[in-house]
Amino acid sequence: MNEALETLGFIQSQLNAPKGQTNKFGGYKYRSCEDILEALKPLLETHQAAVTLSDEVCEINGATYIKATATLYANNSSVVVDGWAQEGSLKGMSPSQCSGACSSYARKYALSGLFAIDDSKDAD
């Protein structure tokens, strides 16, 4: 059995990553990748684990996507989850800023999948 899964279960049961951001236009609350990482770091230290995040640019049917990979390392084993986001252009943002926003979005969903963070509780 993958020993990192046991550590992952402990972290999932203890992780509390509140929605610390407010959308200026819609007024709804949300959590960012940074919010998740901030809540996660003390638990990683407690459980002697580590998380890495990486990105890969992928083209699928002519569209560009960022595939973010979140990996939890613990007890000489690991657990990996991917998150995806489609790149696009946003008014007022440079191409680099759009790529960065896409990366942050994909990483947030990779972390949400890995640590069982569910957004369905709120109606936003």
Coordinates of C-alpha atoms in Angstrom, one line a residue:
M1 CA 0.0 0.0 0.0
N2 CA 1.1 3.5 -0.7
E3 CA 2.1 4.9 2.7
A4 CA 1.6 8.5 1.6
L5 CA -2.2 7.7 1.4
E6 CA -2.3 7.3 5.2
T7 CA -0.6 10.7 5.7
L8 CA -2.9 12.2 3.0
G9 CA -5.9 11.0 5.0
F10 CA -4.7 12.6 8.2
I11 CA -4.0 15.9 6.4
Q12 CA -7.4 15.8 4.6
S13 CA -9.2 15.4 7.9
Q14 CA -7.4 18.2 9.5
L15 CA -7.1 20.8 6.7
N16 CA -9.2 23.9 7.0
A17 CA -8.7 26.3 4.1
P18 CA -11.4 29.0 4.4
K19 CA -12.4 31.2 1.5
G20 CA -10.3 34.2 2.4
Q21 CA -10.8 36.2 -0.8
T22 CA -13.8 38.2 -2.1
N23 CA -14.6 38.7 -5.7
K24 CA -14.8 42.5 -6.3
F25 CA -17.5 42.2 -9.0
G26 CA -19.7 39.3 -7.8
G27 CA -19.2 39.8 -4.1
Y28 CA -18.7 36.1 -3.5
K29 CA -16.1 34.4 -1.4
Y30 CA -13.4 32.1 -2.8
R31 CA -10.1 30.5 -1.8
S32 CA -7.0 31.0 -3.8
C33 CA -4.1 28.6 -4.3
E34 CA -2.1 30.7 -1.8
D35 CA -4.9 30.3 0.8
I36 CA -4.8 26.5 0.5
L37 CA -1.0 26.5 0.7
E38 CA -1.0 28.7 3.8
A39 CA -3.4 26.4 5.6
L40 CA -1.5 23.3 4.4
K41 CA 2.1 24.2 5.4
P42 CA 1.7 23.6 9.2
L43 CA 0.1 20.2 8.6
L44 CA 2.9 19.2 6.2
E45 CA 5.4 20.0 8.9
T46 CA 3.4 18.1 11.5
H47 CA 3.2 15.0 9.3
Q48 CA 6.7 15.3 7.9
A49 CA 5.4 15.6 4.4
A50 CA 6.0 17.9 1.4
V51 CA 4.0 19.1 -1.5
T52 CA 5.3 20.2 -4.9
L53 CA 3.4 21.9 -7.7
S54 CA 4.4 21.8 -11.4
D55 CA 2.8 23.0 -14.7
E56 CA 2.8 21.6 -18.2
V57 CA 1.4 23.3 -21.3
C58 CA -0.8 21.0 -23.4
E59 CA -2.5 21.5 -26.7
I60 CA -5.8 19.6 -27.1
N61 CA -7.9 20.0 -30.2
G62 CA -6.3 23.4 -31.0
A63 CA -6.8 24.8 -27.5
T64 CA -4.1 25.5 -25.0
Y65 CA -4.4 24.1 -21.5
I66 CA -2.2 24.2 -18.4
K67 CA -2.0 20.9 -16.6
A68 CA -0.9 21.5 -13.0
T69 CA 0.3 18.6 -11.0
A70 CA 0.2 18.5 -7.1
T71 CA 2.3 15.8 -5.5
L72 CA 2.3 14.9 -1.8
Y73 CA 5.5 13.1 -0.6
A74 CA 5.3 11.2 2.7
N75 CA 6.9 8.1 4.1
N76 CA 9.0 7.4 1.0
S77 CA 6.0 7.4 -1.3
S78 CA 3.8 9.9 -3.1
V79 CA 0.3 10.7 -4.3
V80 CA -0.3 12.7 -7.5
V81 CA -3.3 14.7 -8.7
D82 CA -3.7 16.9 -11.8
G83 CA -5.8 20.0 -12.3
W84 CA -6.6 21.6 -15.7
A85 CA -7.4 25.1 -16.9
Q86 CA -7.8 26.4 -20.4
E87 CA -5.7 29.3 -21.4
G88 CA -7.4 32.3 -23.0
S89 CA -7.1 36.0 -23.2
L90 CA -8.6 38.4 -20.7
K91 CA -9.2 42.1 -21.4
G92 CA -6.5 44.2 -19.9
M93 CA -4.1 41.4 -19.2
S94 CA -0.8 40.6 -21.0
P95 CA -0.3 37.1 -22.3
S96 CA 2.1 36.4 -19.4
Q97 CA -0.6 37.5 -16.9
C98 CA -3.2 35.3 -18.5
S99 CA -0.8 32.3 -18.3
G100 CA -0.1 33.0 -14.7
A101 CA -3.8 33.2 -13.9
C102 CA -4.4 30.0 -15.7
S103 CA -1.6 28.3 -13.8
S104 CA -2.9 29.5 -10.4
Y105 CA -6.4 28.2 -11.3
A106 CA -5.1 24.8 -12.4
R107 CA -2.9 24.5 -9.3
K108 CA -5.8 25.4 -7.0
Y109 CA -7.9 22.6 -8.5
A110 CA -5.0 20.1 -8.3
L111 CA -4.6 21.0 -4.6
S112 CA -8.4 20.8 -4.1
G113 CA -8.5 17.4 -5.7
L114 CA -5.5 16.1 -3.7
F115 CA -6.7 17.4 -0.3
A116 CA -10.5 16.8 -0.9
I117 CA -11.5 20.4 -0.7
D118 CA -15.1 20.7 -1.8
D119 CA -16.5 24.0 -3.1
S120 CA -20.1 22.6 -3.4
K121 CA -21.0 23.7 0.1
D122 CA -21.5 27.4 -0.9
A123 CA -24.0 28.6 -3.4
D124 CA -21.6 30.9 -5.1

